[in-house]
Amino acid sequence: MDNNKYLLDQKNYIHTYLSYMLGNKFKVAYNDYQFFSTKKLTVDNNPYFFKESPNKLEFSTLEYLHKGKKRIADFKQFMENTGTTALLIIKNDTILYEDYFNGHTRETPQKLFSITKSFISALVGIAIDDGYIKSVDDFVSFYIPDIKLRNSRIKHLLQMEAGIKFKEGHFPWRDEAKVYLYPNARELALTVVEDTNDSFFHYNDYHLLILGLILERTTGKSVTDFFYEKIWSQLGMEFTGFMILDSEKYSFEKIESGLGMTAIDLAKFGRLYLKNGEWEGKRIISQDWIKESVSPNNVPSNSDHFRYYQKHPWGKMWFNQNKAYYKYLWWGHLNNKTNNDYFALGALGQVLYVSPENNTIAIRLGRKWGVMDWWPTILNKLIN
């Protein structure tokens, strides 16, 4: 790495870090896409519309957990108080419930945070379908020879178990802050090192930066262009979306959290998975990839695999109770022996919940988590 370039990137990083943290009081903001450079995702001239049910669902109250105790609240007041901005339930391609809160409307795009990861999973599957990538069993170094990882395979990246050294925290020297705010994410990805040969689940965003590099190098396109061509332009998007970049200068997508769109257009991605990768008669993603991505097969679900999160809410609510698994950048809900629900999950409670058994999609977007109970659990209750 050129030393002068490195020092300049460091200087820009500190400036970006201070501007962001001071402006947002050292918290992640739901609308922080306004802080970053973005690439626009255009609307479709022939958008897809879900059917509207003449008999919409109505909810007067909601039962939820708060510090382990059951509570009951007025439904709409609960959504307002928890910072919810959108709530959708769609069954059999028909909207059963759609409402918006806290000043949002159907036309309001929102940053999806880590729901973005599940879109990247789809792109990896498409890249394999198209022959750009041979297999998830390939070593990362085969596609990125200049990276320091030697034992990690693409599958490890998809399952967050590559043993990459990563420190959480919002101080500028912490990896979590660097991934979020460093202005040259390509170079940052090349600095990662293996921390251990022990395979266990450690959710960290370096996995995504590396997957982004692999997609970029194998397809010869930016991740946004590949995504637009293969997914966005195929699903009849009704409203404009965006992809956040690390900086205007380097224009590398924030692979881990940078996608933004409306809730109703997000539902179309859920529908694509419900339809096993097919959209209106056209194959978008192979059925084998969809099934492998979201099934609990060949992935640990025991609590030891998730020991890093034993005291984390993820552990307390799900992993320690053997209720969940993580597969190819999707979360799985072990609610059924053969046909589990699964979901994409983002910071501040962004959730795309897919229930194959009910042929249902449920979405919650929001400004904050706003509740001690886990939103996937609440959505599961609402659709059942």
Coordinates of C-alpha atoms in Angstrom, one line a residue:
M1 CA 0.0 0.0 0.0
D2 CA 1.3 3.4 -0.9
N3 CA 2.3 5.2 2.3
N4 CA 1.1 8.7 1.3
K5 CA -2.2 7.2 0.2
Y6 CA -2.5 5.3 3.4
L7 CA -1.9 8.4 5.6
L8 CA -4.4 10.4 3.5
D9 CA -7.0 7.7 4.0
Q10 CA -6.4 7.6 7.7
K11 CA -6.8 11.4 7.9
N12 CA -10.0 11.2 5.9
Y13 CA -11.2 8.4 8.2
I14 CA -10.7 10.4 11.4
H15 CA -12.5 13.4 9.8
T16 CA -15.4 11.2 8.7
Y17 CA -15.5 9.4 12.1
L18 CA -15.7 12.7 14.1
S19 CA -18.3 14.2 11.7
Y20 CA -20.5 11.2 11.9
M21 CA -20.2 10.5 15.6
L22 CA -20.6 14.1 16.8
G23 CA -23.5 14.6 14.4
N24 CA -25.3 11.5 15.7
K25 CA -24.3 11.7 19.4
F26 CA -22.1 8.5 19.0
K27 CA -25.1 6.4 17.9
V28 CA -26.0 4.8 14.6
A29 CA -28.9 6.7 13.0
Y30 CA -31.6 5.1 11.0
N31 CA -31.4 7.9 8.3
D32 CA -27.7 8.2 8.2
Y33 CA -27.7 7.4 4.5
Q34 CA -27.9 11.2 4.1
F35 CA -24.4 11.4 5.5
F36 CA -22.8 9.2 2.8
S37 CA -22.4 9.1 -1.0
T38 CA -24.9 6.9 -2.7
K39 CA -25.7 5.2 -6.0
K40 CA -29.3 5.5 -7.2
L41 CA -31.5 2.5 -8.0
T42 CA -34.2 3.5 -10.5
V43 CA -37.8 2.6 -10.7
D44 CA -39.3 0.0 -13.1
N45 CA -41.5 1.3 -15.9
N46 CA -43.7 -1.7 -15.4
P47 CA -43.8 -2.2 -11.6
Y48 CA -45.1 -5.3 -9.9
F49 CA -48.1 -4.8 -7.6
F50 CA -49.3 -7.1 -4.9
K51 CA -53.0 -7.8 -4.7
E52 CA -55.0 -6.0 -2.0
S53 CA -57.2 -8.0 0.3
P54 CA -60.8 -6.7 0.8
N55 CA -60.6 -8.2 4.3
K56 CA -57.5 -6.6 5.9
L57 CA -56.2 -7.8 9.2
E58 CA -57.0 -5.6 12.2
F59 CA -55.0 -5.6 15.4
S60 CA -56.3 -3.8 18.6
T61 CA -53.7 -5.0 21.1
L62 CA -50.3 -6.7 21.0
E63 CA -48.8 -9.0 23.5
Y64 CA -45.0 -8.8 23.9
L65 CA -42.2 -9.5 26.4
H66 CA -40.4 -6.9 28.4
K67 CA -37.6 -8.1 30.6
G68 CA -39.1 -11.6 30.6
K69 CA -42.6 -10.5 31.6
K70 CA -45.6 -10.4 29.3
R71 CA -47.1 -7.1 28.5
I72 CA -50.1 -6.0 26.5
A73 CA -50.3 -2.7 24.6
D74 CA -52.5 -0.8 22.3
F75 CA -51.3 -1.9 18.8
K76 CA -50.9 1.4 17.0
Q77 CA -49.6 3.1 20.1
F78 CA -47.0 0.4 20.5
M79 CA -45.8 0.8 16.9
E80 CA -45.5 4.6 17.4
N81 CA -43.7 4.3 20.7
T82 CA -41.2 1.7 19.4
G83 CA -40.2 3.8 16.5
T84 CA -41.7 1.6 13.9
T85 CA -42.0 3.2 10.5
A86 CA -43.5 0.4 8.4
L87 CA -45.4 -2.9 9.1
L88 CA -46.5 -5.2 6.3
I89 CA -48.0 -8.7 6.2
I90 CA -48.4 -10.3 2.7
K91 CA -49.9 -13.8 2.2
N92 CA -50.4 -15.6 -1.1
D93 CA -49.2 -12.4 -2.9
T94 CA -52.0 -10.4 -1.2
I95 CA -51.5 -7.5 1.2
L96 CA -53.3 -8.4 4.5
Y97 CA -51.9 -5.5 6.5
E98 CA -49.9 -2.4 5.5
D99 CA -49.4 0.6 7.7
Y100 CA -46.8 3.3 8.3
F101 CA -45.9 5.3 11.4
N102 CA -43.8 8.1 12.7
G103 CA -44.2 10.2 9.6
H104 CA -43.4 7.5 7.0
T105 CA -45.5 6.5 4.0
R106 CA -45.4 3.8 1.4
E107 CA -43.1 6.1 -0.7
T108 CA -40.5 6.6 2.0
P109 CA -37.3 4.6 1.4
Q110 CA -35.4 3.4 4.4
K111 CA -31.9 2.1 5.0
L112 CA -32.1 -1.7 5.6
F113 CA -28.8 -2.1 7.5
S114 CA -27.9 -5.8 7.7
I115 CA -30.9 -6.9 5.6
T116 CA -28.4 -5.9 2.9
K117 CA -26.4 -9.0 3.7
S118 CA -29.2 -11.4 2.6
F119 CA -29.2 -9.6 -0.8
I120 CA -25.4 -10.2 -1.0
S121 CA -26.1 -13.9 -0.3
A122 CA -28.4 -14.0 -3.3
L123 CA -25.7 -12.3 -5.5
V124 CA -23.2 -14.9 -4.5
G125 CA -25.6 -17.6 -5.5
I126 CA -26.2 -15.9 -8.8
A127 CA -22.5 -15.5 -9.4
I128 CA -22.2 -19.3 -8.9
D129 CA -25.1 -20.0 -11.2
D130 CA -23.5 -17.8 -13.9
G131 CA -20.1 -19.4 -13.5
Y132 CA -18.2 -16.4 -12.1
I133 CA -17.6 -18.3 -8.8
K134 CA -17.0 -22.1 -8.9
S135 CA -18.1 -23.2 -5.5
V136 CA -18.6 -22.0 -1.9
D137 CA -15.9 -24.5 -1.0
D138 CA -13.3 -22.4 -2.8
F139 CA -10.6 -20.7 -0.8
V140 CA -11.0 -16.9 -0.5
S141 CA -7.4 -16.5 -1.6
F142 CA -8.1 -18.2 -4.9
Y143 CA -10.1 -15.1 -5.9
I144 CA -8.2 -12.5 -3.8
P145 CA -4.5 -13.6 -3.9
D146 CA -3.4 -10.4 -2.1
I147 CA -5.5 -11.1 1.0
K148 CA -3.9 -12.4 4.2
L149 CA -6.5 -15.1 4.7
R150 CA -5.2 -18.6 3.8
N151 CA -7.6 -21.0 5.5
S152 CA -10.9 -19.3 4.9
R153 CA -13.4 -20.5 2.3
I154 CA -16.3 -18.6 0.8
K155 CA -18.7 -20.8 2.8
H156 CA -17.0 -19.5 6.0
L157 CA -17.7 -15.9 4.9
L158 CA -21.3 -16.7 4.3
Q159 CA -21.8 -18.3 7.6
M160 CA -19.8 -15.8 9.7
E161 CA -17.3 -18.4 10.9
A162 CA -14.1 -17.5 9.0
G163 CA -12.1 -16.9 12.3
I164 CA -11.4 -13.3 11.3
K165 CA -10.0 -11.0 14.0
F166 CA -12.6 -8.3 14.7
K167 CA -13.2 -6.0 17.7
E168 CA -16.6 -4.5 18.3
G169 CA -17.1 -1.0 19.5
H170 CA -17.5 2.6 18.3
F171 CA -14.1 3.9 19.2
P172 CA -12.1 4.8 16.0
W173 CA -9.5 2.1 16.4
R174 CA -12.2 -0.6 16.7
D175 CA -13.0 -2.7 13.6
E176 CA -16.7 -2.2 13.9
A177 CA -16.2 1.6 13.5
K178 CA -13.7 1.2 10.7
V179 CA -16.0 -1.0 8.6
Y180 CA -18.8 1.5 9.0
L181 CA -16.8 4.7 8.3
Y182 CA -13.5 4.0 6.7
P183 CA -13.4 5.8 3.3
N184 CA -11.5 3.0 1.4
A185 CA -13.3 -0.3 2.2
R186 CA -11.4 -2.2 -0.5
E187 CA -8.0 -1.5 1.2
L188 CA -9.5 -2.2 4.6
A189 CA -10.7 -5.6 3.5
L190 CA -7.2 -6.5 2.5
T191 CA -5.9 -5.8 6.0
V192 CA -8.0 -8.5 7.7
V193 CA -6.2 -11.4 9.5
E194 CA -7.2 -14.8 10.8
D195 CA -7.5 -14.9 14.6
T196 CA -8.2 -18.5 15.2
N197 CA -8.6 -21.9 13.4
D198 CA -11.5 -22.7 15.7
S199 CA -14.7 -22.5 13.7
F200 CA -17.5 -20.7 15.6
F201 CA -20.1 -18.0 14.8
H202 CA -18.7 -14.5 15.1
Y203 CA -21.0 -12.0 13.4
N204 CA -18.7 -9.3 11.9
D205 CA -18.8 -7.2 8.8
Y206 CA -15.3 -8.0 7.4
H207 CA -16.9 -11.1 6.0
L208 CA -19.1 -8.9 3.8
L209 CA -16.3 -6.6 2.6
I210 CA -14.4 -9.7 1.4
L211 CA -17.5 -11.1 -0.4
G212 CA -17.9 -7.7 -2.0
L213 CA -14.3 -7.9 -3.3
I214 CA -14.9 -11.4 -4.7
L215 CA -18.1 -10.3 -6.5
E216 CA -16.4 -7.2 -7.9
R217 CA -13.3 -9.1 -9.1
T218 CA -15.1 -12.1 -10.6
T219 CA -17.9 -10.3 -12.4
G220 CA -15.9 -7.3 -13.5
K221 CA -18.7 -5.0 -12.4
S222 CA -19.5 -2.9 -9.3
V223 CA -21.7 -4.7 -6.8
T224 CA -24.4 -2.1 -7.5
D225 CA -24.3 -2.8 -11.2
F226 CA -24.4 -6.5 -10.7
F227 CA -27.2 -6.2 -8.2
Y228 CA -29.2 -3.9 -10.5
E229 CA -28.9 -6.2 -13.4
K230 CA -29.6 -9.5 -11.7
I231 CA -32.1 -8.6 -9.0
W232 CA -33.4 -5.0 -8.8
S233 CA -34.3 -4.6 -12.5
Q234 CA -36.1 -8.0 -12.4
L235 CA -38.5 -7.5 -9.6
G236 CA -40.7 -4.6 -10.8
M237 CA -39.5 -2.0 -8.2
E238 CA -42.1 0.7 -7.7
F239 CA -39.9 3.3 -6.0
T240 CA -36.4 4.6 -6.1
G241 CA -33.8 2.9 -3.9
F242 CA -30.1 3.5 -3.2
M243 CA -26.8 1.8 -2.3
I244 CA -24.5 3.6 0.1
L245 CA -20.8 3.9 -0.8
D246 CA -17.7 4.0 1.4
S247 CA -16.8 7.4 -0.1
E248 CA -17.3 9.3 -3.4
K249 CA -13.6 8.8 -4.2
Y250 CA -13.4 5.0 -3.9
S251 CA -17.1 4.2 -4.6
F252 CA -17.1 0.8 -3.0
E253 CA -20.5 -0.3 -1.8
K254 CA -21.2 -0.7 1.9
I255 CA -21.9 -4.3 1.3
E256 CA -22.7 -5.0 5.0
S257 CA -25.5 -2.4 5.5
G258 CA -25.8 0.1 2.7
L259 CA -29.0 -0.9 0.8
G260 CA -32.1 1.4 1.0
M261 CA -35.6 1.0 -0.4
T262 CA -39.3 1.1 0.5
A263 CA -40.9 -1.6 2.6
I264 CA -43.3 -2.6 -0.3
D265 CA -40.3 -3.1 -2.7
L266 CA -38.4 -5.1 0.0
A267 CA -41.4 -7.4 0.1
K268 CA -40.7 -8.4 -3.5
F269 CA -37.3 -9.8 -2.5
G270 CA -39.1 -11.9 0.1
R271 CA -41.5 -13.0 -2.6
L272 CA -38.6 -14.1 -4.8
Y273 CA -37.4 -16.4 -2.0
L274 CA -40.9 -17.7 -1.3
K275 CA -41.1 -18.6 -5.0
N276 CA -37.7 -20.4 -4.7
G277 CA -35.9 -17.9 -6.9
E278 CA -38.4 -17.6 -9.7
W279 CA -40.2 -14.4 -10.6
E280 CA -43.2 -14.3 -12.9
G281 CA -42.0 -17.4 -14.8
K282 CA -38.4 -16.3 -15.1
R283 CA -35.6 -18.0 -13.1
I284 CA -33.6 -15.3 -11.1
I285 CA -31.7 -17.5 -8.6
S286 CA -31.4 -21.3 -8.8
Q287 CA -33.8 -23.2 -6.6
D288 CA -30.9 -25.2 -5.2
W289 CA -29.2 -22.1 -3.9
I290 CA -32.4 -20.8 -2.3
K291 CA -33.0 -24.1 -0.5
E292 CA -29.4 -24.4 0.6
S293 CA -29.3 -20.8 1.8
V294 CA -32.1 -21.0 4.3
S295 CA -32.2 -24.6 5.5
P296 CA -30.7 -25.7 8.8
N297 CA -28.9 -28.6 7.0
N298 CA -25.1 -28.7 7.3
V299 CA -24.8 -25.9 9.8
P300 CA -24.4 -26.1 13.6
S301 CA -27.4 -25.0 15.7
N302 CA -26.0 -26.0 19.0
S303 CA -25.3 -23.4 21.7
D304 CA -21.5 -24.0 21.7
H305 CA -21.2 -22.8 18.1
F306 CA -22.8 -19.5 19.2
R307 CA -20.8 -19.2 22.5
Y308 CA -19.5 -15.8 21.6
Y309 CA -23.1 -14.5 22.1
Q310 CA -23.9 -16.5 25.2
K311 CA -24.7 -13.3 27.2
H312 CA -25.9 -11.3 24.2
P313 CA -29.6 -10.9 23.5
W314 CA -29.2 -13.1 20.5
G315 CA -27.9 -15.8 22.8
K316 CA -30.4 -15.3 25.6
M317 CA -33.5 -15.2 23.3
W318 CA -32.5 -17.7 20.7
F319 CA -29.2 -19.5 20.5
N320 CA -29.0 -20.7 24.1
Q321 CA -32.5 -22.2 23.6
N322 CA -31.6 -23.8 20.3
K323 CA -34.3 -21.8 18.5
A324 CA -32.1 -20.4 15.7
Y325 CA -29.4 -21.0 13.2
Y326 CA -27.5 -18.8 10.8
K327 CA -27.0 -19.9 7.2
Y328 CA -25.6 -18.0 4.2
L329 CA -26.4 -14.5 5.7
W330 CA -29.9 -15.5 6.6
W331 CA -31.3 -16.2 10.1
G332 CA -33.3 -19.3 10.6
H333 CA -36.2 -19.8 13.0
L334 CA -36.3 -23.4 14.2
N335 CA -40.1 -23.5 14.5
N336 CA -40.8 -26.5 12.4
K337 CA -39.2 -29.9 11.7
T338 CA -39.1 -29.6 7.9
N339 CA -40.2 -26.1 6.8
N340 CA -38.6 -23.5 9.0
D341 CA -39.3 -19.8 8.8
Y342 CA -36.3 -17.6 8.1
F343 CA -35.5 -13.9 8.1
A344 CA -33.1 -11.1 7.2
L345 CA -32.3 -8.9 10.2
G346 CA -30.8 -5.3 10.4
A347 CA -29.8 -2.9 13.1
L348 CA -32.6 -0.9 14.9
G349 CA -35.1 -3.7 14.2
Q350 CA -35.3 -3.9 10.4
V351 CA -36.8 -7.4 9.6
L352 CA -37.8 -9.2 6.5
Y353 CA -39.6 -12.4 7.8
V354 CA -40.4 -15.2 5.4
S355 CA -42.7 -18.1 6.3
P356 CA -42.9 -20.8 3.6
E357 CA -45.4 -22.8 5.6
N358 CA -47.8 -19.9 5.6
N359 CA -46.7 -18.5 2.2
T360 CA -46.3 -15.2 4.0
I361 CA -43.9 -12.3 4.1
A362 CA -43.9 -9.9 7.1
I363 CA -41.8 -6.7 7.3
R364 CA -41.0 -4.4 10.2
L365 CA -38.8 -1.3 9.6
G366 CA -38.1 1.3 12.2
R367 CA -36.0 4.1 13.7
K368 CA -35.0 2.1 16.8
W369 CA -35.3 -1.4 18.3
G370 CA -37.9 0.0 20.7
V371 CA -38.8 -3.2 22.4
M372 CA -37.1 -5.8 24.6
D373 CA -38.8 -8.7 22.7
W374 CA -37.2 -9.7 19.4
W375 CA -39.1 -8.4 16.4
P376 CA -38.9 -11.7 14.5
T377 CA -40.8 -13.3 17.4
I378 CA -43.4 -10.5 17.2
L379 CA -43.8 -11.0 13.5
N380 CA -44.1 -14.7 13.9
K381 CA -47.0 -14.2 16.3
L382 CA -48.7 -11.7 14.0
I383 CA -48.8 -14.1 11.0
N384 CA -49.9 -17.0 13.1

